[in-house]
Coordinates of C-alpha atoms in Angstrom, one line a residue:
Chain A
X1292 CA 7.3 -40.1 -18.7
X1293 CA 5.6 -38.0 -16.1
X1294 CA 3.8 -34.7 -16.7
X1295 CA 5.4 -32.4 -14.2
X1296 CA 4.0 -28.9 -13.8
X1297 CA 6.8 -27.9 -11.6
X1298 CA 10.3 -29.3 -11.8
X1299 CA 13.3 -28.4 -9.7
X1300 CA 16.8 -29.7 -10.4
X1301 CA 19.8 -29.5 -8.1
X1302 CA 18.2 -26.7 -6.1
X1303 CA 20.5 -25.3 -3.4
X1304 CA 20.5 -22.4 -1.0
X1305 CA 23.3 -21.3 1.2
X1306 CA 22.9 -18.6 3.8
X1307 CA 26.3 -17.1 4.8
X1308 CA 28.0 -20.5 4.6
X1309 CA 25.2 -22.4 6.1
X1310 CA 23.6 -24.8 3.6
X1311 CA 19.9 -24.6 4.2
X1312 CA 18.9 -26.6 1.2
X1313 CA 21.2 -28.7 -0.9
X1314 CA 20.8 -30.4 -4.3
X1315 CA 17.0 -31.0 -4.3
X1316 CA 15.3 -32.6 -7.2
X1317 CA 11.5 -32.2 -7.2
X1318 CA 8.8 -33.2 -9.6
X1319 CA 5.3 -32.0 -8.9
X1320 CA 2.9 -33.9 -11.2
X1321 CA 0.1 -32.1 -12.8
X1322 CA -3.3 -32.7 -11.1
X1323 CA -1.7 -34.2 -7.9
X1324 CA -1.5 -33.2 -4.3
X1325 CA 2.1 -33.2 -3.4
X1326 CA 3.2 -32.7 0.2
X1327 CA 6.6 -31.6 1.5
X1328 CA 7.2 -32.7 5.0
X1329 CA 10.1 -32.9 7.5
X1330 CA 11.0 -32.0 11.0
X1331 CA 11.5 -28.3 12.1
X1332 CA 14.5 -26.8 10.3
X1333 CA 14.4 -29.3 7.6
X1334 CA 14.3 -26.6 5.0
X1335 CA 10.6 -26.9 3.9
X1336 CA 9.9 -23.2 4.0
X1337 CA 13.2 -22.4 2.3
X1338 CA 12.3 -24.8 -0.6
X1339 CA 8.9 -23.1 -0.8
X1340 CA 10.4 -19.7 -0.9
X1341 CA 12.9 -20.8 -3.6
X1342 CA 10.1 -22.3 -5.7
X1343 CA 8.0 -19.2 -5.5
X1344 CA 11.0 -17.0 -6.1
X1345 CA 10.7 -15.1 -2.8
X1346 CA 14.4 -16.0 -2.4
X1347 CA 17.0 -16.7 -5.1
X1348 CA 18.7 -20.2 -5.3
X1349 CA 22.4 -20.4 -5.0
X1350 CA 22.4 -23.1 -7.6
X1351 CA 20.0 -25.2 -9.6
X1352 CA 17.0 -24.6 -11.8
X1353 CA 13.2 -24.4 -11.6
X1354 CA 11.0 -25.1 -14.5
X1355 CA 7.3 -24.3 -14.2
X1356 CA 4.9 -25.4 -17.0
X1357 CA 7.7 -25.5 -19.5
X1358 CA 9.2 -22.2 -18.7
X1359 CA 12.4 -21.6 -16.8
X1360 CA 11.5 -19.5 -13.8
X1361 CA 14.8 -19.7 -11.9
X1362 CA 15.3 -15.9 -12.4
X1363 CA 11.7 -14.8 -12.7
X1364 CA 10.1 -12.3 -10.2
X1365 CA 7.5 -13.5 -7.7
X1366 CA 4.9 -11.2 -9.4
X1367 CA 5.6 -12.8 -12.8
X1368 CA 5.1 -16.4 -11.6
X1369 CA 1.9 -15.4 -9.8
X1370 CA 0.7 -14.0 -13.2
X1371 CA 1.5 -17.3 -14.8
X1372 CA -0.8 -19.2 -12.4
X1373 CA 1.4 -20.3 -9.6
X1374 CA 0.1 -18.8 -6.4
X1375 CA 1.2 -19.3 -2.9
X1376 CA -0.1 -18.9 0.6
X1377 CA 1.9 -18.0 3.7
X1378 CA 2.5 -19.6 7.0
X1379 CA 1.1 -16.7 8.8
X1380 CA -2.4 -15.9 7.7
X1381 CA -2.3 -14.0 4.4
X1382 CA -5.3 -11.9 4.5
X1383 CA -5.9 -8.1 4.2
X1384 CA -7.0 -7.7 7.9
X1385 CA -8.9 -4.4 7.7
X1386 CA -10.7 -5.0 4.5
X1387 CA -14.1 -6.8 4.4
X1388 CA -14.1 -10.5 3.6
X1389 CA -15.7 -9.7 0.3
X1390 CA -13.1 -7.0 -0.5
X1391 CA -10.3 -9.5 0.2
X1392 CA -11.5 -11.7 -2.6
X1393 CA -12.3 -8.7 -4.8
X1394 CA -8.7 -7.6 -4.6
X1395 CA -7.6 -10.9 -6.2
X1396 CA -10.4 -10.9 -8.7
X1397 CA -9.8 -7.4 -10.0
X1398 CA -6.4 -8.6 -11.4
X1399 CA -8.1 -10.1 -14.4
X1400 CA -10.0 -6.9 -15.2
X1401 CA -6.7 -5.1 -16.0
X1402 CA -7.9 -1.9 -14.4
X1403 CA -5.7 -1.9 -11.4
X1404 CA -3.6 1.2 -12.4
X1405 CA -6.7 3.2 -13.3
X1406 CA -6.7 5.7 -10.5
X1407 CA -9.1 8.0 -12.4
X1408 CA -12.0 5.4 -12.5
X1409 CA -14.6 4.8 -9.8
X1410 CA -14.3 1.6 -8.0
X1411 CA -17.9 0.8 -9.0
X1412 CA -16.3 -0.9 -12.0
X1413 CA -15.2 -3.6 -9.6
X1414 CA -18.8 -4.5 -8.8
X1415 CA -18.7 -6.8 -11.8
X1416 CA -16.6 -9.1 -9.7
X1417 CA -19.1 -9.4 -6.8
X1418 CA -21.0 -12.3 -8.2
X1419 CA -17.8 -14.4 -8.6
X1420 CA -16.5 -13.3 -5.2
X1421 CA -19.7 -14.4 -3.5
X1422 CA -19.5 -17.8 -5.4
X1423 CA -16.0 -18.3 -4.1
X1424 CA -17.0 -17.4 -0.6
X1425 CA -19.8 -19.8 -0.8
X1426 CA -17.4 -22.5 -1.9
X1427 CA -15.3 -22.1 1.2
X1428 CA -18.3 -21.6 3.5
X1429 CA -17.8 -17.9 4.2
X1430 CA -20.8 -16.5 2.3
X1431 CA -22.5 -15.3 5.4
X1432 CA -19.4 -13.4 6.5
X1433 CA -19.0 -11.3 3.3
X1434 CA -19.5 -8.0 5.2
X1435 CA -17.3 -8.9 8.2
X1436 CA -13.9 -7.2 8.6
X1437 CA -11.4 -10.0 7.9
X1438 CA -9.4 -9.5 11.1
X1439 CA -12.5 -10.5 13.1
X1440 CA -12.8 -13.9 11.6
X1441 CA -11.9 -17.0 13.6
X1442 CA -8.5 -18.5 12.7
X1443 CA -9.8 -21.4 10.7
X1444 CA -12.0 -19.1 8.7
X1445 CA -9.1 -16.8 8.0
X1446 CA -7.4 -19.7 6.3
X1447 CA -10.5 -20.5 4.4
X1448 CA -10.6 -16.9 3.2
X1449 CA -7.0 -17.1 2.2
X1450 CA -7.9 -20.1 0.1
X1451 CA -10.8 -18.3 -1.5
X1452 CA -8.6 -15.4 -2.4
X1453 CA -6.0 -17.7 -3.9
X1454 CA -8.7 -19.5 -5.8
X1455 CA -9.9 -16.2 -7.2
X1456 CA -6.8 -16.1 -9.3
X1457 CA -7.8 -19.5 -10.8
X1458 CA -4.3 -20.8 -10.2
X1459 CA -2.9 -23.9 -12.0
X1460 CA -0.6 -24.6 -9.2
X1461 CA -1.4 -23.7 -5.6
X1462 CA 1.3 -23.7 -3.0
X1463 CA 0.1 -23.9 0.6
X1464 CA 2.5 -23.2 3.4
X1465 CA 1.3 -25.2 6.5
X1466 CA -2.4 -24.7 5.8
X1467 CA -3.5 -26.3 9.1
X1468 CA -0.8 -24.9 11.4
X1469 CA -2.1 -23.8 14.8
X1470 CA -5.7 -25.1 14.1
X1471 CA -8.1 -26.9 16.3
X1472 CA -8.9 -30.5 15.3
X1473 CA -12.3 -29.4 14.0
X1474 CA -10.7 -26.7 11.8
X1475 CA -8.1 -29.1 10.5
X1476 CA -10.9 -31.4 9.3
X1477 CA -12.6 -28.5 7.5
X1478 CA -9.5 -27.2 5.8
X1479 CA -8.5 -30.7 4.8
X1480 CA -11.9 -31.2 3.1
X1481 CA -11.6 -27.8 1.5
X1482 CA -8.2 -28.6 0.0
X1483 CA -9.4 -31.9 -1.3
X1484 CA -12.4 -30.1 -2.9
X1485 CA -10.3 -27.4 -4.6
X1486 CA -7.7 -29.9 -5.7
X1487 CA -10.3 -31.4 -8.1
X1488 CA -9.1 -29.5 -11.1
X1489 CA -5.7 -28.1 -10.1
X1490 CA -2.3 -29.1 -8.7
X1491 CA -1.4 -28.5 -5.1
X1492 CA 2.0 -28.4 -3.4
X1493 CA 1.8 -28.1 0.3
X1494 CA 4.2 -27.8 3.2
X1495 CA 2.7 -29.6 6.2
X1496 CA 3.7 -30.6 9.6
X1497 CA 0.6 -32.5 10.5
X1498 CA 1.1 -36.1 9.3
X1499 CA -2.5 -37.0 9.7
X1500 CA -3.5 -34.4 7.1
X1501 CA -0.8 -35.5 4.7
X1502 CA -1.6 -39.2 5.0
X1503 CA -5.1 -38.9 3.7
X1504 CA -4.6 -36.0 1.4
X1505 CA -1.4 -36.3 -0.5
X1506 CA -0.7 -38.4 -3.6
X1507 CA 3.0 -38.1 -3.2
X1508 CA 5.1 -37.1 -0.2
X1509 CA 8.6 -35.7 -0.2
X1510 CA 10.4 -36.0 3.1
X1511 CA 13.1 -33.4 3.8
X1512 CA 15.7 -33.6 6.5
X1513 CA 18.6 -31.2 7.0
X1514 CA 18.0 -29.6 3.6
X1515 CA 18.1 -32.9 1.7
X1516 CA 15.5 -35.3 0.4
X1517 CA 15.3 -38.3 2.6
X1518 CA 12.5 -40.2 0.9
X1519 CA 9.8 -39.8 -1.7
X1520 CA 6.7 -41.7 -2.6
X1521 CA 3.1 -42.3 -1.5
X1522 CA 2.4 -42.2 2.3
X1523 CA 2.2 -46.0 2.7
X1524 CA 5.7 -46.4 1.3
X1525 CA 7.3 -43.3 2.9
X1526 CA 5.9 -44.0 6.4
X1527 CA 7.6 -47.4 6.4
X1528 CA 11.0 -46.1 5.3
X1529 CA 13.4 -46.7 8.2
X1530 CA 15.4 -43.5 7.6
X1531 CA 12.2 -41.5 7.7
X1532 CA 11.0 -43.2 10.8
X1533 CA 14.2 -42.4 12.5
X1534 CA 14.5 -38.8 11.4
X1535 CA 10.9 -37.8 11.6
X1536 CA 8.3 -40.3 12.7
X1537 CA 9.8 -40.8 16.1
X1538 CA 9.5 -37.2 17.0
X1539 CA 6.3 -36.8 15.1
X1540 CA 4.6 -39.5 17.1
X1541 CA 5.5 -37.7 20.3
X1542 CA 4.3 -34.4 18.9
X1543 CA 1.0 -35.6 17.4
X1544 CA 0.2 -38.5 19.6
Chain B
X1062 CA -21.1 10.8 7.9
X1063 CA -19.0 11.7 4.8
X1064 CA -22.1 13.4 3.3
X1065 CA -22.1 15.8 6.2
X1066 CA -18.4 16.6 5.6
X1067 CA -18.9 17.1 1.9
X1068 CA -21.8 19.6 2.6
X1069 CA -19.8 21.3 5.3
X1070 CA -16.7 21.6 3.0
X1071 CA -18.6 23.1 0.1
X1072 CA -20.7 25.5 2.2
X1073 CA -17.7 26.7 4.3
X1074 CA -15.6 26.8 1.2
X1075 CA -18.0 29.0 -0.6
X1076 CA -18.8 31.2 2.4
X1077 CA -15.2 31.5 3.7
X1078 CA -14.3 35.0 2.3
X1079 CA -17.2 36.4 4.4
X1080 CA -16.4 34.4 7.5
X1081 CA -12.7 35.3 7.7
X1082 CA -10.3 37.3 5.7
X1083 CA -9.6 35.9 2.2
X1084 CA -5.8 35.5 2.5
X1085 CA -6.2 33.4 5.6
X1086 CA -8.8 31.2 3.9
X1087 CA -6.6 30.8 0.9
X1088 CA -3.6 29.8 3.0
X1089 CA -5.7 27.3 4.8
X1090 CA -6.9 25.7 1.5
X1091 CA -3.3 25.5 0.2
X1092 CA -2.1 23.7 3.3
X1093 CA -5.2 21.5 3.3
X1094 CA -4.5 20.4 -0.2
X1095 CA -0.8 19.8 0.7
X1096 CA -1.9 17.7 3.7
X1097 CA -4.5 15.7 1.7
X1098 CA -1.8 15.0 -1.0
X1099 CA 0.6 13.8 1.8
X1100 CA -2.1 11.7 3.4
X1101 CA -2.6 9.9 0.1
X1102 CA 0.8 8.5 0.6
X1103 CA 0.9 8.1 4.4
X1104 CA -2.7 7.1 5.0
X1105 CA -3.4 4.9 2.0
X1106 CA 0.0 3.4 1.2
X1107 CA 1.6 3.6 4.6
X1108 CA 4.7 5.4 3.4
X1109 CA 6.0 8.2 5.6
X1110 CA 7.8 10.7 3.4
X1111 CA 9.9 13.3 5.2
X1112 CA 10.7 15.2 2.1
X1113 CA 7.4 16.6 0.8
X1114 CA 8.6 20.2 1.3
X1115 CA 10.7 19.6 -1.9
X1116 CA 7.6 19.2 -4.0
X1117 CA 5.7 22.0 -2.2
X1118 CA 8.5 24.5 -2.2
X1119 CA 10.1 23.3 -5.5
X1120 CA 6.9 23.9 -7.3
X1121 CA 6.5 27.3 -5.6
X1122 CA 9.9 28.4 -6.9
X1123 CA 9.3 27.1 -10.5
X1124 CA 5.9 28.7 -10.6
X1125 CA 7.3 32.0 -9.3
X1126 CA 10.1 31.9 -11.8
X1127 CA 8.0 31.1 -14.9
X1128 CA 5.5 33.8 -14.0
X1129 CA 8.1 36.5 -13.1
X1130 CA 10.8 35.8 -15.7
X1131 CA 8.9 34.2 -18.6
X1132 CA 5.6 36.1 -18.2
X1133 CA 3.4 33.0 -17.7
X1134 CA -0.2 33.6 -16.6
X1135 CA -1.3 32.3 -13.2
X1136 CA -2.9 29.1 -14.5
X1137 CA 0.0 28.0 -16.8
X1138 CA 2.4 29.0 -14.0
X1139 CA 0.7 26.7 -11.5
X1140 CA 0.5 23.9 -14.1
X1141 CA 4.3 24.3 -14.8
X1142 CA 5.0 24.1 -11.1
X1143 CA 2.8 21.1 -10.7
X1144 CA 4.5 19.3 -13.7
X1145 CA 7.9 20.0 -12.1
X1146 CA 6.7 18.4 -8.8
X1147 CA 5.4 15.5 -10.8
X1148 CA 8.8 14.9 -12.4
X1149 CA 10.6 15.4 -9.2
X1150 CA 8.2 13.0 -7.5
X1151 CA 8.8 10.3 -10.1
X1152 CA 12.6 10.7 -9.5
X1153 CA 12.5 10.7 -5.7
X1154 CA 9.9 7.9 -5.7
X1155 CA 12.0 5.7 -8.0
X1156 CA 15.0 6.2 -5.6
X1157 CA 13.1 5.8 -2.3
X1158 CA 10.2 3.3 -2.7
X1159 CA 12.4 0.2 -2.5
X1160 CA 13.1 1.1 1.1
X1161 CA 10.7 1.0 4.0
X1162 CA 10.0 2.7 7.3
X1163 CA 12.7 4.9 8.7
X1164 CA 15.0 4.3 5.7
X1165 CA 12.3 5.5 3.3
X1166 CA 11.8 8.6 5.5
X1167 CA 15.6 9.3 5.6
X1168 CA 16.0 9.0 1.8
X1169 CA 13.2 11.4 1.1
X1170 CA 14.6 13.8 3.7
X1171 CA 18.1 13.6 2.2
X1172 CA 16.7 14.2 -1.3
X1173 CA 14.6 17.1 -0.1
X1174 CA 17.7 18.7 1.5
X1175 CA 19.3 18.7 -2.0
X1176 CA 16.4 20.7 -3.2
X1177 CA 16.7 23.1 -0.3
X1178 CA 20.4 23.6 -1.1
X1179 CA 19.6 24.2 -4.8
X1180 CA 16.9 26.8 -3.7
X1181 CA 19.6 28.5 -1.7
X1182 CA 22.3 28.5 -4.3
X1183 CA 20.8 28.6 -7.8
X1184 CA 21.0 32.0 -9.5
X1185 CA 17.2 32.4 -10.2
X1186 CA 16.0 31.6 -6.7
X1187 CA 17.0 34.8 -4.9
X1188 CA 19.0 33.0 -2.3
X1189 CA 18.2 34.0 1.3
X1190 CA 15.5 36.5 0.1
X1191 CA 13.6 34.0 -2.1
X1192 CA 11.6 35.0 -5.1
X1193 CA 9.7 38.2 -4.3
X1194 CA 6.9 40.1 -6.0
X1195 CA 5.4 37.4 -8.2
X1196 CA 2.5 39.1 -10.0
X1197 CA -0.9 37.4 -9.6
X1198 CA -2.0 38.5 -13.0
X1199 CA -5.3 37.7 -14.7
X1200 CA -6.9 34.3 -15.0
X1201 CA -7.6 33.4 -18.6
X1202 CA -7.3 37.0 -19.4
X1203 CA -10.7 37.8 -17.8
X1204 CA -10.5 37.5 -14.0
X1205 CA -8.2 39.9 -12.2
X1206 CA -6.6 37.9 -9.4
X1207 CA -5.5 41.0 -7.5
X1208 CA -9.1 41.1 -6.4
X1209 CA -9.0 39.1 -3.2
X1210 CA -12.5 37.5 -3.6
X1211 CA -11.7 36.5 -7.2
X1212 CA -8.4 35.1 -6.1
X1213 CA -10.1 33.2 -3.3
X1214 CA -12.6 31.4 -5.6
X1215 CA -9.8 30.5 -8.0
X1216 CA -7.9 28.9 -5.1
X1217 CA -11.0 27.2 -3.9
X1218 CA -11.5 25.7 -7.4
X1219 CA -7.9 24.5 -7.5
X1220 CA -8.3 22.9 -4.1
X1221 CA -11.6 21.2 -5.1
X1222 CA -10.0 19.8 -8.3
X1223 CA -7.1 18.5 -6.3
X1224 CA -9.3 17.1 -3.6
X1225 CA -11.6 15.4 -6.1
X1226 CA -8.5 13.8 -7.8
X1227 CA -7.5 12.4 -4.4
X1228 CA -11.0 11.2 -3.6
X1229 CA -11.2 9.5 -6.9
X1230 CA -7.8 7.8 -6.5
X1231 CA -8.7 6.5 -3.1
X1232 CA -12.0 5.1 -4.4
X1233 CA -10.7 3.5 -7.6
X1234 CA -9.5 0.1 -8.5
X1235 CA -6.0 1.5 -8.1
X1236 CA -6.8 2.7 -4.6
X1237 CA -8.2 -0.7 -3.7
X1238 CA -4.8 -2.3 -4.4
X1239 CA -3.0 0.5 -2.5
X1240 CA -5.0 -0.4 0.5
X1241 CA -4.3 -4.1 0.0
X1242 CA -0.5 -3.3 -0.2
X1243 CA -0.8 -1.3 3.0
X1244 CA -2.6 -4.1 4.7
X1245 CA -0.4 -7.0 3.6
X1246 CA 2.4 -6.3 1.1
X1247 CA 3.8 -9.9 0.6
X1248 CA 0.3 -11.1 0.0
X1249 CA -0.4 -8.4 -2.6
X1250 CA 2.8 -9.4 -4.3
X1251 CA 1.9 -13.1 -4.2
X1252 CA -1.4 -12.2 -5.9
X1253 CA 0.6 -10.9 -8.8
X1254 CA 0.5 -7.2 -8.2
X1255 CA 3.7 -5.2 -9.0
X1256 CA 3.9 -3.5 -5.6
X1257 CA 6.8 -1.1 -6.6
X1258 CA 4.9 0.3 -9.5
X1259 CA 1.8 0.9 -7.4
X1260 CA 3.9 2.7 -4.8
X1261 CA 5.7 4.7 -7.4
X1262 CA 2.5 5.9 -9.0
X1263 CA 1.0 6.8 -5.6
X1264 CA 4.2 8.7 -4.7
X1265 CA 4.2 10.6 -7.9
X1266 CA 0.5 11.5 -7.5
X1267 CA 1.1 12.7 -4.0
X1268 CA 4.1 14.7 -5.0
X1269 CA 2.2 16.2 -8.0
X1270 CA -0.6 17.5 -5.8
X1271 CA 1.7 18.7 -3.1
X1272 CA 3.3 20.7 -6.0
X1273 CA -0.1 22.1 -7.0
X1274 CA -0.5 23.3 -3.4
X1275 CA 2.9 24.9 -3.3
X1276 CA 2.5 26.5 -6.7
X1277 CA -0.8 28.0 -5.7
X1278 CA 0.7 29.3 -2.5
X1279 CA 3.4 31.1 -4.5
X1280 CA 0.7 32.9 -6.5
X1281 CA -1.4 33.8 -3.4
X1282 CA 1.4 35.2 -1.3
X1283 CA 3.4 36.4 -4.4
X1284 CA 6.6 34.9 -3.1
X1285 CA 8.5 31.7 -2.8
X1286 CA 10.9 31.4 0.1
X1287 CA 13.3 29.0 1.7
X1288 CA 10.6 28.3 4.3
X1289 CA 8.6 26.5 1.6
X1290 CA 11.4 24.0 1.0
X1291 CA 12.8 23.7 4.5
X1292 CA 12.5 20.4 6.3
X1293 CA 10.3 22.0 8.9
X1294 CA 7.7 22.3 6.2
X1295 CA 7.9 18.5 5.6
X1296 CA 7.4 18.1 9.4
X1297 CA 4.5 20.4 9.5
X1298 CA 2.5 18.4 6.9
X1299 CA 3.1 15.2 8.9
X1300 CA 1.7 17.1 12.0
X1301 CA -1.4 18.3 10.1
X1302 CA -2.1 14.9 8.7
X1303 CA -1.7 13.1 12.1
X1304 CA -3.7 15.7 14.0
X1305 CA -6.6 15.5 11.6
X1306 CA -6.5 11.7 11.2
X1307 CA -4.3 9.9 8.6
X1308 CA -6.1 7.6 6.3
X1309 CA -9.3 9.6 6.5
X1310 CA -10.6 11.6 3.6
X1311 CA -11.3 14.8 5.5
X1312 CA -8.8 14.5 8.4
X1313 CA -6.0 16.3 6.7
X1314 CA -8.2 19.3 6.0
X1315 CA -9.2 19.5 9.7
X1316 CA -5.6 19.1 10.7
X1317 CA -4.4 21.8 8.4
X1318 CA -7.2 24.1 9.6
X1319 CA -6.2 23.5 13.2
X1320 CA -2.5 24.2 12.7
X1321 CA -2.9 27.2 10.4
X1322 CA -5.5 28.7 12.8
X1323 CA -3.2 28.2 15.8
X1324 CA -0.2 29.7 14.0
X1325 CA -2.4 32.7 13.0
X1326 CA -4.0 33.2 16.4
X1327 CA -0.8 32.8 18.3
X1328 CA 1.4 34.7 15.9
X1329 CA 1.8 37.6 18.4
X1330 CA 3.6 35.2 20.8
X1331 CA 6.5 34.7 18.4
X1332 CA 8.2 31.4 18.6
X1333 CA 5.9 30.3 21.5
X1334 CA 3.6 29.2 18.7
X1335 CA 5.8 26.1 18.2
X1336 CA 5.7 25.3 21.9
X1337 CA 1.9 25.5 21.9
X1338 CA 1.5 23.4 18.8
X1339 CA 4.0 20.9 20.1
X1340 CA 2.0 20.6 23.3
X1341 CA -1.3 20.2 21.5
X1342 CA 0.3 17.6 19.3
X1343 CA 1.5 15.6 22.3
X1344 CA -1.9 15.8 23.9
X1345 CA -3.6 14.7 20.7
X1346 CA -1.4 11.8 20.2
X1347 CA -1.9 10.6 23.8
X1348 CA -5.7 11.2 23.9
X1349 CA -6.9 10.5 20.4
X1350 CA -4.5 8.6 18.3
X1351 CA -6.7 8.5 15.2
X1352 CA -6.8 12.3 14.9
X1353 CA -9.9 14.5 15.1
X1354 CA -11.8 13.0 12.2
X1355 CA -10.6 9.5 12.8
X1356 CA -11.9 9.6 16.4
X1357 CA -15.2 11.2 15.3
X1358 CA -15.7 8.5 12.7
X1359 CA -15.0 5.8 15.3
X1360 CA -17.6 7.4 17.7
X1361 CA -20.2 7.6 15.0
X1362 CA -19.6 4.0 14.0
X1363 CA -19.7 2.8 17.6
X1364 CA -23.0 4.6 18.2
X1365 CA -24.6 3.2 15.0
X1366 CA -23.7 -0.4 15.7

């Protein structure tokens, strides 16, 4: 028996007659790095949005850590320790780097509706915020306005903010998308580092990243699962090679 | 720079009755509070309400009514009007906050038009004439508010309390999350914040303080009229906030001061006032988009860095 932190059964989503995702079964094992790959339009982001409850499935069920979350609100599942990132950089652009992390940290304080208190009460989170920034290599940018960071650093900040919630399960939507080779290396190392004591499910386009990082890969094509297993196995699957690898080899050299 | 503004605000606030005539200063403070309350929503949550006249005018009518018909004193009267605006704000907010942008603006406008209609038709409002002759009364049984200077300092105190509440809200844990929501709403949601509840609380706070401004206005001028609940009033407060600089603490005060002063100075030209203000607004939007205070803050920041 496997210990799945996230379990989807028969997950389907139809948009006005068009079946974007159909009948997906997914088991994300606790403590693993699980990657979801597939060509453009394969339904990766849709699956992601379904799992994080940003959209509602047409059929199927999702169980997270023993609780059925098929009908839960995105906010609720975030509070249960399942936190996602976005394809487009999910930062608060006009807040300082430090404040970006503080926004996430203040959740645990339970003061967020206290409009009558000074925000000095939030200073208790500064130490933890700085520690997180150090972890992702952004300590020296604490005072910088987030929008001014280079792209790779924005992603690092996003990861620091997500880590601030101490999530049990982190969902990363294309964490290396649009990055230079150097940044890809940095973010990959960062993901491996933060995966040490948590589970990660990531959508990824870049096969190189996935091959060295993921314990298990699920390949999607046209909204269905094509193959599943470790990279060595999946990459040799003829169906995968035909649907994905061929085009991927062109795209990624 | 904010320190300079604080000092300026308090010094000018205390000296105002000797610099200009009290009624003008009081009117200015009322609209400044109204604009500050509106700015809490527009500048710090990013929601453009086009129905804030309902809270301003609604509170003015309620305050006028409880003072005239039920014999309330000025302070309980203003508090009743404020409480009414708070309840109205919670209802409007609950109906409107799930929509965004133009739809949010349209819903708030439509709801405010209902209040306008009620102000016209309900038996206690005086219809076209409005509520006239609201007595100013005595504050706490000691201070005679018919004395202009006494009345002025009472209004100044009300304004400062309202302004400090707004200041505190912006610089609170709650305000921090409001800014985060304005900056990136899906991200705030994914971090586990109940965005709707934050918006509703902010909307209600904004409506409440807009109500305080309207209620105080009713006591100063001793009347509540359809002008207070008209959609033009909702438009005026947008104008004040944008002119002064939305999302800045002191901007709305400067904006309100500019608009009220112009209206006052140009009053002899009749409806040409609107043309002049419209022209100034266009020039301001084209030349300094951040508003007076917003541009000033940017200049100071550029110089210091």
